[in-house]
Coordinates of C-alpha atoms (C1' of nucleotides) in Angstrom, one line a residue:
Chain Y
M1 CA 7.3 13.7 19.3
P2 CA 10.5 12.4 21.0
A3 CA 13.1 15.0 21.7
N4 CA 15.7 15.6 19.1
F5 CA 18.4 18.1 18.3
I6 CA 16.1 20.3 16.3
Q7 CA 13.6 20.6 19.2
D8 CA 16.6 21.5 21.4
L9 CA 17.4 24.3 19.0
I10 CA 13.8 25.5 19.0
D11 CA 13.9 25.5 22.8
E12 CA 17.0 27.5 22.8
H13 CA 15.4 30.0 20.4
A14 CA 12.4 30.3 22.7
R15 CA 14.7 31.0 25.6
T16 CA 16.8 33.7 23.7
G17 CA 13.7 35.2 22.1
R18 CA 14.9 34.7 18.6
F19 CA 11.9 34.9 16.2
G20 CA 9.9 36.3 19.0
G21 CA 8.8 32.9 20.1
R22 CA 7.2 32.1 16.7
V23 CA 7.7 28.7 15.1
V24 CA 6.9 28.3 11.4
T25 CA 8.1 25.3 9.4
R26 CA 7.3 24.1 6.0
F27 CA 7.2 21.0 3.9
P28 CA 8.4 22.1 0.4
P29 CA 8.1 19.3 -2.1
E30 CA 9.0 19.7 -5.8
P31 CA 6.0 18.4 -7.8
N32 CA 8.1 16.2 -10.0
G33 CA 7.1 12.8 -8.6
Y34 CA 5.2 11.1 -5.9
L35 CA 6.0 11.3 -2.2
H36 CA 7.7 8.4 -0.6
I37 CA 8.4 7.1 2.9
G38 CA 11.4 9.4 3.2
H39 CA 9.2 12.4 2.6
A40 CA 6.9 11.0 5.3
K41 CA 9.8 11.5 7.8
S42 CA 10.1 15.1 6.8
I43 CA 6.4 15.7 6.9
C44 CA 6.1 14.2 10.3
L45 CA 9.0 16.3 11.5
N46 CA 7.9 19.6 10.1
F47 CA 4.2 19.3 10.9
G48 CA 5.0 17.6 14.2
L49 CA 7.5 20.3 15.3
A50 CA 5.0 23.0 14.4
A51 CA 2.2 21.3 16.4
A52 CA 4.5 20.6 19.4
N53 CA 5.5 24.2 19.6
G54 CA 2.2 26.0 19.0
G55 CA 3.4 27.0 15.5
A56 CA 2.3 26.3 11.9
C57 CA 3.5 24.4 9.0
N58 CA 3.2 25.5 5.4
L59 CA 2.7 23.2 2.4
R60 CA 4.7 24.8 -0.4
F61 CA 5.3 23.5 -3.8
D62 CA 8.8 24.3 -4.9
D63 CA 7.9 24.6 -8.6
T64 CA 10.9 26.4 -10.1
N65 CA 11.6 23.9 -12.9
P66 CA 8.8 23.7 -15.4
T67 CA 10.5 21.0 -17.4
T68 CA 10.0 18.3 -14.8
E69 CA 6.9 19.4 -12.8
E70 CA 3.3 18.5 -13.4
L71 CA -0.1 19.2 -12.0
E72 CA -0.7 15.4 -11.5
Y73 CA 2.1 15.5 -8.9
V74 CA 0.7 18.4 -6.9
R75 CA -2.6 16.7 -6.6
A76 CA -1.0 13.4 -5.5
I77 CA 1.2 15.2 -3.0
E78 CA -1.8 17.0 -1.4
E79 CA -3.7 13.8 -1.2
D80 CA -0.8 11.9 0.4
V81 CA 0.0 14.6 3.0
R82 CA -3.7 14.8 4.0
W83 CA -3.9 11.0 4.2
L84 CA -0.9 10.9 6.5
G85 CA -3.0 13.0 8.8
F86 CA -1.7 16.5 8.4
D87 CA -3.6 19.7 7.8
W88 CA -2.0 22.9 6.3
G89 CA -5.2 24.8 6.6
E90 CA -5.0 28.0 4.4
R91 CA -1.2 27.7 4.2
L92 CA -0.9 26.3 0.7
Y93 CA 1.8 28.1 -1.3
Y94 CA 3.7 27.9 -4.5
A95 CA 7.2 29.2 -5.2
S96 CA 5.9 30.3 -8.6
N97 CA 3.6 32.8 -6.8
Y98 CA 6.8 34.6 -5.7
F99 CA 8.4 34.8 -9.1
E100 CA 7.8 38.6 -9.4
Q101 CA 9.1 39.2 -5.9
M102 CA 12.2 37.2 -6.6
Y103 CA 12.8 39.1 -9.8
Q104 CA 12.7 42.4 -7.9
Y105 CA 15.1 41.0 -5.3
A106 CA 17.4 40.0 -8.2
V107 CA 17.2 43.6 -9.5
A108 CA 18.1 44.8 -6.1
L109 CA 21.2 42.7 -6.0
I110 CA 22.2 43.9 -9.5
R111 CA 21.8 47.5 -8.2
K112 CA 24.1 46.7 -5.3
G113 CA 26.7 45.3 -7.8
K114 CA 26.2 41.9 -6.3
A115 CA 24.9 40.1 -9.4
Y116 CA 25.6 40.2 -13.1
V117 CA 24.5 38.8 -16.4
C118 CA 26.9 36.3 -17.8
D119 CA 27.2 35.2 -21.4
L120 CA 29.3 32.1 -20.7
S121 CA 27.9 28.8 -21.9
A122 CA 27.0 26.0 -19.4
E123 CA 30.1 24.2 -20.3
E124 CA 32.3 27.3 -19.9
I125 CA 30.8 28.1 -16.6
G126 CA 31.9 24.6 -15.5
E127 CA 35.4 25.2 -16.7
Y128 CA 35.7 28.6 -15.1
R129 CA 34.5 27.1 -11.8
G130 CA 37.8 25.3 -11.2
S131 CA 37.9 22.3 -8.9
F132 CA 38.2 21.3 -5.3
T133 CA 41.8 22.1 -5.3
V134 CA 42.0 24.7 -8.1
P135 CA 40.4 28.1 -7.6
G136 CA 37.9 29.3 -10.2
R137 CA 38.5 32.2 -12.6
D138 CA 36.4 35.3 -12.9
S139 CA 33.9 35.3 -15.8
P140 CA 34.9 37.9 -18.5
W141 CA 31.4 39.3 -18.0
R142 CA 31.8 39.7 -14.2
N143 CA 32.4 43.4 -14.3
R144 CA 29.6 44.6 -16.5
G145 CA 28.1 47.9 -15.3
V146 CA 25.0 48.0 -13.3
E147 CA 23.0 49.7 -16.0
E148 CA 24.0 47.2 -18.6
N149 CA 23.2 44.3 -16.3
L150 CA 19.8 45.8 -15.5
E151 CA 19.0 46.2 -19.2
L152 CA 20.3 42.7 -20.1
F153 CA 18.3 41.1 -17.3
A154 CA 15.2 42.9 -18.4
R155 CA 15.7 41.6 -21.9
M156 CA 16.3 38.1 -20.6
R157 CA 12.9 38.3 -19.0
A158 CA 11.4 39.8 -22.1
G159 CA 12.4 36.7 -24.1
E160 CA 15.0 38.3 -26.3
F161 CA 17.5 35.5 -25.9
P162 CA 17.3 31.8 -26.6
D163 CA 17.6 29.1 -23.9
G164 CA 21.1 28.9 -22.3
A165 CA 22.3 32.1 -24.0
K166 CA 22.7 34.0 -20.7
T167 CA 22.4 33.6 -17.0
L168 CA 22.2 35.9 -14.0
R169 CA 24.9 35.1 -11.5
A170 CA 25.7 36.2 -8.0
K171 CA 29.0 38.0 -7.7
I172 CA 30.6 36.3 -4.7
D173 CA 34.0 34.7 -4.8
M174 CA 35.4 32.5 -7.5
A175 CA 38.1 31.3 -5.2
S176 CA 35.9 30.2 -2.3
P177 CA 36.7 26.7 -1.0
N178 CA 32.9 26.2 -1.0
L179 CA 32.1 25.8 -4.7
N180 CA 28.5 26.9 -4.1
L181 CA 29.9 30.4 -3.5
R182 CA 31.8 30.6 -6.8
D183 CA 29.3 33.0 -8.5
P184 CA 26.3 30.6 -8.6
V185 CA 23.7 30.9 -11.3
M186 CA 20.5 32.6 -10.0
Y187 CA 18.5 32.6 -13.2
R188 CA 18.5 30.6 -16.4
I189 CA 16.6 31.1 -19.6
L190 CA 14.0 28.4 -20.2
H191 CA 11.3 28.9 -22.8
A192 CA 9.1 26.3 -21.2
R193 CA 5.4 26.4 -20.2
H194 CA 4.9 26.3 -16.5
H195 CA 2.0 24.3 -15.0
R196 CA 0.8 27.4 -13.1
T197 CA 2.3 30.5 -14.6
A198 CA 2.0 29.2 -18.2
D199 CA 4.0 31.5 -20.5
A200 CA 4.4 34.4 -18.1
W201 CA 8.0 33.7 -17.6
C202 CA 10.9 32.5 -19.8
I203 CA 13.5 32.9 -17.0
Y204 CA 13.3 30.6 -14.0
P205 CA 15.1 31.0 -10.6
M206 CA 17.5 28.3 -9.6
Y207 CA 16.8 26.4 -6.4
D208 CA 19.7 28.0 -4.5
W209 CA 18.5 31.4 -5.3
A210 CA 14.8 30.7 -4.8
H211 CA 14.5 28.4 -1.8
G212 CA 15.8 30.7 0.9
L213 CA 13.7 33.5 -0.5
E214 CA 10.6 31.4 -0.4
D215 CA 11.2 30.6 3.3
S216 CA 11.9 34.3 4.0
I217 CA 8.8 35.5 2.2
E218 CA 6.7 33.1 4.2
R219 CA 8.3 34.2 7.4
V220 CA 9.4 30.7 8.1
T221 CA 11.5 30.5 11.2
H222 CA 13.0 27.0 11.0
S223 CA 13.9 25.7 7.5
I224 CA 14.5 22.1 8.0
C225 CA 16.2 20.2 5.2
T226 CA 18.4 17.3 4.5
L227 CA 22.2 17.0 5.0
E228 CA 23.3 17.6 1.4
F229 CA 22.1 21.2 1.7
E230 CA 24.5 22.0 4.5
N231 CA 27.1 23.1 2.0
H232 CA 24.5 25.5 0.6
R233 CA 23.7 27.3 3.8
P234 CA 26.4 29.9 3.5
L235 CA 25.0 30.8 0.1
Y236 CA 21.5 31.2 1.5
D237 CA 22.9 33.3 4.3
W238 CA 24.7 35.5 1.8
F239 CA 21.6 36.1 -0.3
L240 CA 19.4 36.9 2.7
D241 CA 22.0 39.1 4.3
E242 CA 22.7 41.1 1.1
L243 CA 19.0 41.6 0.7
G244 CA 18.5 42.4 4.4
V245 CA 15.3 40.4 4.6
H246 CA 13.8 38.0 7.2
H247 CA 16.4 35.2 7.8
P248 CA 15.1 31.8 8.9
Q249 CA 17.4 29.3 10.6
Q250 CA 18.2 26.4 8.3
I251 CA 18.7 23.0 10.1
E252 CA 19.9 19.9 8.4
F253 CA 19.0 16.3 9.3
A254 CA 19.8 12.9 7.8
R255 CA 17.3 11.7 5.2
L256 CA 15.7 8.3 5.7
N257 CA 17.2 5.3 4.0
L258 CA 15.5 2.0 4.2
S259 CA 17.1 -1.4 3.6
Y260 CA 16.1 -3.1 0.3
T261 CA 14.4 0.1 -0.7
L262 CA 15.1 2.8 -3.2
M263 CA 14.4 6.4 -2.3
S264 CA 15.7 8.2 -5.3
K265 CA 12.7 9.9 -7.1
R266 CA 14.6 9.7 -10.4
K267 CA 14.9 5.9 -10.1
L268 CA 11.3 5.5 -8.9
L269 CA 10.2 7.4 -11.9
E270 CA 12.2 5.0 -14.1
L271 CA 10.5 2.0 -12.5
V272 CA 7.2 3.5 -13.4
R273 CA 8.1 4.6 -16.9
R274 CA 9.6 1.3 -17.8
G275 CA 6.7 -0.6 -16.4
V276 CA 8.8 -2.5 -13.9
V277 CA 5.9 -1.7 -11.5
A278 CA 2.3 -1.0 -12.3
G279 CA 2.5 2.7 -11.3
W280 CA 3.4 5.1 -8.6
D281 CA 0.9 3.3 -6.3
D282 CA 2.1 -0.2 -7.0
P283 CA 2.1 -1.9 -3.6
R284 CA 5.7 -2.7 -3.9
M285 CA 6.7 0.9 -4.2
P286 CA 8.0 2.9 -1.2
T287 CA 5.7 5.7 -2.1
I288 CA 3.0 6.9 0.3
S289 CA 0.4 5.8 -2.3
G290 CA 2.1 2.5 -2.7
L291 CA 2.1 1.9 1.0
R292 CA -1.5 2.9 1.2
R293 CA -2.5 0.5 -1.5
R294 CA -0.4 -2.2 0.2
G295 CA -2.5 -1.7 3.3
Y296 CA -0.3 0.5 5.5
T297 CA -2.1 2.8 7.9
P298 CA -1.1 6.5 8.4
E299 CA -0.9 5.7 12.1
A300 CA 1.7 3.0 11.5
I301 CA 3.8 5.3 9.3
R302 CA 3.7 8.1 11.8
E303 CA 4.7 5.8 14.6
F304 CA 7.5 4.5 12.5
C305 CA 8.7 8.0 11.8
A306 CA 8.6 8.8 15.5
R307 CA 10.6 5.7 16.4
I308 CA 13.4 6.1 14.0
G309 CA 14.3 9.4 15.4
V310 CA 16.0 12.5 13.9
A311 CA 19.7 13.0 13.8
K312 CA 22.6 14.0 11.7
A313 CA 24.4 10.7 11.1
D314 CA 23.8 9.0 7.8
S315 CA 21.9 5.9 8.5
V316 CA 19.9 3.0 6.9
V317 CA 16.9 1.9 8.8
D318 CA 16.1 -1.8 8.7
V319 CA 12.9 -2.3 6.7
A320 CA 11.9 -4.8 9.5
Q321 CA 11.3 -1.6 11.6
L322 CA 8.6 -0.5 9.2
E323 CA 7.0 -3.9 9.1
H324 CA 7.0 -4.0 12.9
A325 CA 5.1 -0.7 13.0
I326 CA 2.3 -2.0 10.7
R327 CA 2.0 -5.3 12.5
E328 CA 1.7 -3.6 15.8
D329 CA -1.0 -1.3 14.5
L330 CA -3.0 -4.0 12.6
N331 CA -2.7 -6.5 15.4
R332 CA -4.6 -4.1 17.6
R333 CA -7.3 -3.2 15.0
A334 CA -7.6 -5.7 12.2
A335 CA -10.5 -8.2 12.3
R336 CA -9.5 -11.8 12.1
V337 CA -10.8 -14.0 9.3
M338 CA -9.9 -17.3 7.8
A339 CA -8.6 -17.7 4.2
V340 CA -6.9 -20.5 2.5
L341 CA -4.4 -19.3 -0.1
R342 CA -3.2 -22.7 -1.5
P343 CA -6.2 -25.0 -1.0
L344 CA -5.9 -28.7 -0.2
R345 CA -9.2 -30.5 -0.1
V346 CA -10.1 -32.3 3.1
V347 CA -13.0 -34.8 3.5
I348 CA -14.2 -35.5 7.0
E349 CA -15.3 -39.1 6.5
N350 CA -17.5 -39.4 9.6
Y351 CA -19.2 -36.0 9.1
P352 CA -22.6 -36.4 7.4
E353 CA -22.8 -35.3 3.8
D354 CA -26.0 -33.4 4.1
R355 CA -25.1 -31.5 7.2
S356 CA -23.5 -28.2 7.9
E357 CA -23.3 -26.0 11.0
E358 CA -22.2 -22.6 12.1
L359 CA -19.4 -22.2 14.6
E360 CA -18.7 -19.1 16.6
A361 CA -15.4 -17.3 16.0
I362 CA -13.8 -14.3 17.8
N363 CA -13.3 -11.3 15.5
N364 CA -10.3 -9.9 17.4
P365 CA -8.8 -11.4 20.5
E366 CA -7.0 -8.0 21.1
D367 CA -10.3 -6.2 21.1
P368 CA -13.3 -7.8 22.8
S369 CA -15.6 -5.1 21.5
A370 CA -15.1 -6.4 18.0
G371 CA -17.4 -9.3 19.0
V372 CA -17.9 -12.6 17.3
R373 CA -19.2 -14.0 14.0
R374 CA -20.3 -17.4 12.7
V375 CA -18.4 -19.5 10.2
P376 CA -19.9 -22.4 8.3
F377 CA -18.5 -25.9 8.7
S378 CA -19.3 -29.0 6.6
R379 CA -17.9 -32.4 5.4
V380 CA -15.6 -31.0 2.8
L381 CA -13.1 -28.3 3.7
Y382 CA -10.0 -26.7 2.5
V383 CA -6.8 -26.3 4.5
E384 CA -3.5 -24.8 3.5
R385 CA -1.3 -27.1 1.5
E386 CA 1.7 -26.2 3.5
D387 CA -0.1 -27.3 6.7
F388 CA 0.2 -30.9 5.6
R389 CA 3.4 -33.0 5.2
E390 CA 3.4 -36.6 4.3
D391 CA 6.7 -37.0 5.9
P392 CA 6.8 -34.4 8.6
P393 CA 10.2 -33.0 9.6
K394 CA 11.2 -32.7 13.2
Q395 CA 9.3 -29.9 15.0
F396 CA 6.6 -29.8 12.3
F397 CA 3.4 -29.9 14.4
R398 CA 0.8 -29.7 11.7
L399 CA -1.1 -32.3 9.8
A400 CA 0.5 -35.6 8.7
P401 CA -0.7 -39.1 8.3
G402 CA -2.2 -40.4 11.6
R403 CA -1.8 -37.0 13.3
E404 CA -4.5 -35.1 15.1
V405 CA -4.8 -31.3 15.0
R406 CA -7.4 -28.7 15.8
L407 CA -9.4 -26.8 13.2
R408 CA -9.7 -23.4 14.7
Y409 CA -13.1 -22.8 16.4
A410 CA -14.2 -26.2 15.1
Y411 CA -13.1 -29.7 15.9
F412 CA -10.1 -31.9 16.4
V413 CA -9.5 -33.9 13.2
R414 CA -7.2 -36.8 12.5
C415 CA -5.7 -37.6 9.1
V416 CA -6.6 -41.2 8.2
G417 CA -5.8 -41.2 4.6
V418 CA -4.1 -39.4 1.7
T419 CA -5.3 -39.4 -1.9
K420 CA -2.8 -38.8 -4.6
D421 CA -2.8 -38.2 -8.3
P422 CA -1.7 -41.5 -9.8
H423 CA 0.5 -39.8 -12.4
S424 CA 2.2 -37.0 -10.6
G425 CA 2.1 -38.4 -7.1
E426 CA 0.8 -35.1 -5.9
V427 CA -1.4 -35.1 -2.8
T428 CA -4.9 -34.2 -4.0
E429 CA -7.0 -34.8 -1.0
L430 CA -6.8 -35.6 2.7
R431 CA -9.2 -38.1 4.4
C432 CA -9.9 -37.2 8.0
T433 CA -12.2 -38.1 10.9
Y434 CA -13.4 -35.6 13.4
D435 CA -14.2 -36.0 17.1
P436 CA -17.7 -34.6 17.7
A437 CA -16.9 -34.1 21.4
T438 CA -14.4 -31.4 20.5
R439 CA -16.9 -28.9 19.0
G440 CA -15.6 -25.4 19.4
G441 CA -12.0 -26.7 19.8
D442 CA -11.8 -28.0 23.3
A443 CA -11.4 -31.6 24.2
P444 CA -13.5 -32.7 27.3
D445 CA -10.8 -35.2 28.2
Q446 CA -8.2 -32.5 28.2
R447 CA -6.1 -34.1 25.5
R448 CA -3.9 -31.7 23.7
V449 CA -2.9 -31.1 20.1
K450 CA 0.2 -29.3 19.1
A451 CA -1.3 -27.3 16.2
T452 CA -4.4 -25.3 15.3
L453 CA -5.1 -24.8 11.6
H454 CA -7.2 -22.3 9.7
W455 CA -9.7 -23.8 7.2
V456 CA -12.7 -22.9 5.1
S457 CA -15.8 -24.9 4.2
A458 CA -15.6 -25.8 0.5
A459 CA -19.3 -25.4 -0.2
H460 CA -19.5 -22.0 1.5
A461 CA -16.2 -20.5 0.5
L462 CA -15.7 -17.5 -1.7
R463 CA -13.1 -17.6 -4.4
G464 CA -10.7 -14.7 -4.6
E465 CA -7.3 -13.5 -5.8
V466 CA -4.5 -12.8 -3.4
R467 CA -1.3 -10.9 -4.3
L468 CA 1.7 -11.8 -2.2
Y469 CA 4.5 -9.2 -2.1
D470 CA 8.1 -9.4 -1.3
S471 CA 10.8 -6.7 -1.5
L472 CA 11.3 -5.0 -4.8
F473 CA 15.0 -5.4 -4.7
T474 CA 17.3 -8.3 -3.8
R475 CA 20.0 -6.0 -2.6
A476 CA 20.0 -4.4 0.8
D477 CA 21.2 -1.2 -0.8
P478 CA 19.7 -0.9 -4.3
E479 CA 21.5 2.4 -4.7
E480 CA 24.8 0.5 -4.9
V481 CA 25.3 -1.0 -8.3
D482 CA 28.0 -3.3 -9.5
A483 CA 30.2 -2.0 -12.3
G484 CA 28.7 -2.5 -15.7
R485 CA 25.3 -3.2 -14.3
D486 CA 22.1 -1.2 -13.6
F487 CA 19.9 -0.8 -10.6
L488 CA 17.2 -2.6 -12.6
D489 CA 19.3 -5.7 -12.6
D490 CA 18.7 -6.0 -8.8
V491 CA 14.9 -6.0 -9.1
N492 CA 13.5 -9.0 -7.3
P493 CA 12.0 -11.3 -10.0
R494 CA 9.7 -12.7 -7.3
S495 CA 8.6 -9.4 -5.8
V496 CA 5.0 -10.4 -6.5
E497 CA 3.2 -13.7 -6.6
V498 CA -0.5 -13.8 -7.7
L499 CA -2.7 -16.6 -6.3
R500 CA -5.9 -16.8 -8.2
D501 CA -7.6 -19.8 -6.6
C502 CA -7.8 -18.8 -3.0
R503 CA -10.8 -19.7 -0.7
L504 CA -12.2 -17.2 1.7
E505 CA -14.7 -17.4 4.5
P506 CA -18.1 -16.1 3.4
S507 CA -18.1 -13.1 5.7
L508 CA -15.5 -11.5 3.4
A509 CA -18.2 -11.1 0.7
A510 CA -19.0 -7.6 1.7
A511 CA -15.4 -6.3 2.3
S512 CA -14.9 -3.0 0.5
P513 CA -11.7 -1.7 -1.1
G514 CA -9.2 -0.5 1.4
S515 CA -10.5 -2.6 4.3
R516 CA -7.9 -4.6 6.2
F517 CA -8.0 -8.0 7.8
Q518 CA -5.8 -10.5 9.4
F519 CA -5.9 -13.8 7.6
E520 CA -5.3 -16.0 10.6
R521 CA -1.8 -17.5 10.8
L522 CA -0.9 -15.8 7.5
G523 CA -0.6 -12.1 7.8
Y524 CA -2.4 -8.8 7.2
F525 CA -4.3 -8.3 4.0
C526 CA -6.1 -5.4 2.4
V527 CA -8.8 -5.3 -0.2
D528 CA -7.3 -3.9 -3.5
A529 CA -8.9 -1.3 -5.7
D530 CA -9.0 -4.0 -8.4
S531 CA -11.6 -5.9 -6.4
R532 CA -15.0 -6.4 -7.9
L533 CA -18.2 -7.7 -6.4
G534 CA -17.8 -11.5 -6.5
A535 CA -14.2 -11.3 -7.5
P536 CA -12.3 -9.9 -4.5
V537 CA -8.6 -9.1 -4.7
F538 CA -6.4 -8.9 -1.6
N539 CA -2.9 -7.5 -1.2
R540 CA -0.7 -9.0 1.5
T541 CA 0.5 -6.0 3.6
V542 CA 2.9 -8.0 5.7
T543 CA 3.2 -11.6 7.0
L544 CA 2.7 -12.5 10.6
R545 CA 5.9 -13.3 12.4
D546 CA 6.5 -16.9 11.4
T547 CA 8.4 -19.0 14.0
W548 CA 8.1 -22.2 12.0
A549 CA 9.5 -20.6 8.9
K550 CA 12.5 -19.6 11.0
I551 CA 12.9 -23.1 12.4
E552 CA 12.6 -24.6 8.9
R553 CA 15.1 -22.2 7.4
R554 CA 17.5 -23.2 10.1
Q555 CA 16.9 -26.9 9.4
V556 CA 17.5 -26.5 5.7
G557 CA 20.5 -24.3 6.4
R558 CA 22.4 -27.0 8.1
Chain M
rU1 C1' 43.0 16.5 -3.2
rG2 C1' 40.2 22.0 -0.8
rG3 C1' 35.7 22.7 2.1
rG4 C1' 31.4 21.0 5.0
rC5 C1' 29.3 17.2 8.1
rG6 C1' 29.4 12.7 10.8
rG7 C1' 31.4 8.0 13.7
rU8 C1' 27.6 5.1 20.9
rC9 C1' 25.1 -2.8 20.5
rG10 C1' 23.8 -6.4 13.9
rC11 C1' 20.2 -1.7 12.5
rC12 C1' 18.1 3.0 14.4
rA13 C1' 19.0 6.1 18.7
rA14 C1' 19.2 8.6 24.0
rG15 C1' 23.3 10.7 26.6
rU16 C1' 25.8 17.7 27.0
rG17 C1' 32.1 15.6 33.0
rG18 C1' 29.7 11.5 37.7
rU19 C1' 30.3 6.1 36.4
rA20 C1' 26.2 3.6 28.9
rA21 C1' 18.0 4.8 28.1
rG22 C1' 14.7 2.8 24.6
rG23 C1' 13.0 0.5 19.9
rC24 C1' 14.0 -3.1 15.9
rA25 C1' 16.6 -7.6 14.9
rC26 C1' 18.6 -11.9 17.3
rC27 C1' 18.8 -15.9 21.3
rG28 C1' 16.4 -18.3 25.5
rG29 C1' 11.9 -19.1 28.4
rU30 C1' 6.4 -18.5 30.2
rC31 C1' 1.6 -18.6 28.2
rU32 C1' -1.5 -19.7 24.1
rU33 C1' -8.0 -22.7 20.3
rU34 C1' -3.3 -17.8 15.4
rG35 C1' 4.2 -21.8 15.8
rG36 C1' 0.3 -14.6 16.0
rA37 C1' -0.2 -11.4 20.3
rA38 C1' 1.3 -10.8 25.3
rC39 C1' 4.9 -11.5 29.2
rC40 C1' 10.0 -12.6 31.4
rG41 C1' 15.2 -12.8 30.6
rG42 C1' 20.0 -12.2 27.6
rU43 C1' 23.5 -9.4 24.5
rA44 C1' 28.0 -2.5 24.0
rU45 C1' 32.6 0.9 27.6
rC46 C1' 31.1 4.6 23.3
rG47 C1' 36.2 4.9 15.6
rA48 C1' 41.8 4.7 17.6
rA49 C1' 45.8 6.5 20.5
rG50 C1' 47.5 9.9 23.8
rG51 C1' 46.3 13.8 27.5
rU52 C1' 43.4 16.9 31.3
rU53 C1' 40.5 15.3 35.8
rC54 C1' 39.2 12.2 42.0
rG55 C1' 36.1 10.8 37.8
rA56 C1' 35.5 11.4 30.4
rA57 C1' 31.1 8.6 25.4
rU58 C1' 31.0 13.6 27.1
rC59 C1' 37.0 18.5 27.6
rC60 C1' 42.0 18.9 24.7
rU61 C1' 45.6 16.8 20.9
rU62 C1' 46.8 13.7 16.9
rC63 C1' 45.3 10.0 13.8
rC64 C1' 41.7 6.6 11.1
rC65 C1' 37.0 5.8 8.6
rG66 C1' 32.3 7.3 6.2
rC67 C1' 29.0 10.8 3.7
rC68 C1' 28.2 15.5 0.8
rC69 C1' 30.0 19.5 -2.9
rA70 C1' 33.0 20.7 -9.3
rG71 C1' 23.9 20.8 -12.9
rC72 C1' 22.0 26.9 -16.6
rC73 C1' 18.5 19.7 -11.1
rA74 C1' 16.2 20.1 -6.4

RNA sequence: UGGGCGGUCGCCAAGUGGUAAGGCACCGGUCUUUGGAACCGGUAUCGAAGGUUCGAAUCCUUCCCGCCCAGCCA
């Protein structure tokens, strides 16, 4: 892992002997949604720091709010962390396992006169809190006696009061410039069934009270969290110091933001619930499961996280950075294969009708050990529609009337005719001739062609479905919404395009779900879970860099 | 507005008083049976202004800008 300010701090702690040289971190997700790429940054950081310093990293579910948390989410989170390549061993914990301990800590605070039961309503608490510029006022219940508080708190736990009737609050300072210190709520009454503790509790600890205790109980040394909790650190410090328990060092870093991507769990949930996407693992989602289904590898995600660094400045990483990481990984590892997404029929007029042959193709030019395969060639082929232009613009090197190009690993062919639909005028077929002397793709006379096209033999081709993805949002920052509009208004209407009549080279017949390929000249694709034998479905993970597209965009632009 | 935290190339990000790393993106070029990959080259004086110093992105002062906080969410 590259150096960062957190590692510097750990180094300093090692020098000064704080924590006795121990390093224990934790990844503490709330099981109220699926993990996304932003969580991956945190996972890589926490597990990475632990590994780099001979420490350990806990996986702890922060399940203090039973109204939003579910078992499905804990299962998905475990799967995603494991898939990313991290192992928590026996260190799997739940905040809910500490509820009794937390309750006892709260009693201890009451005994010290540092916490009290408050009868104010939620609304009243808000009013008493004051504002940035106006100090808060003490709750009328702030000076209840210790015994009364103890009894009331016990009765809260016993279920004697309805939801919202009372809270337990820390007695700190209603005039503090830090609003988190204005007698924050520690416990609320919630008669809700918890996915792990069932009906054992009807009071649940607030995050601010619970989180620091969880870290303390687990003897965590470095509690790494995001920037917005910086304001809360003085409160955690207060709780831990009043209790006199193990006191981890909290360190805040900037969460990951990605251009054209939403990272808010609430909004991702809404996309799922409204059916804007097909589920948490929709390949357009920035979730780990979505990226996995899209064809991303854990290696690429980890490399991405390593490269973006860790710092305290708010930032938005260009999504091109993520795409670069997966291209780089797949370029090295993915087998090359030929697939025609939008088929255009080609007849090689001088190639015998009854003949076909097999040509040798390299599986991966980046990896000689991947070997070679044979692809069938015959008189009728398919090429990509966009590889032919009747009236080619400047710098378009591909097929056009009269022009010669190379069919990859096969022959040079020249376009000698174009067949069109008499009504629509649409090109329906290309008539070509081939040069038998160029078998394999080299001309003995050293003549050159400016383009090499991918192709597939019509008679041997497999049919398949290919799903092309584009970004889910049209706006670089989907969190920013124009007045009177909704973030859903910025969903890209063309975020997915399904092509159902694609032709694939026959070697793809055996491809199993999850396997990844480079479709030559097009991009990286991954077999989707919807695939069935004889009816393969591919997701486009990412396109190849496309210089021609860039040139064309420039031409159209001016 | 009170408090907290930040501002180094278009986007990330090193740098911790000695004369601005790297990655992505972009622009050129080499090579090429993927207009892919690879390779070569190009692009900043550090939010601003003062000051300290032989020397400052790094120290001091003032100012400007951005983000976070007024849930019985996390």
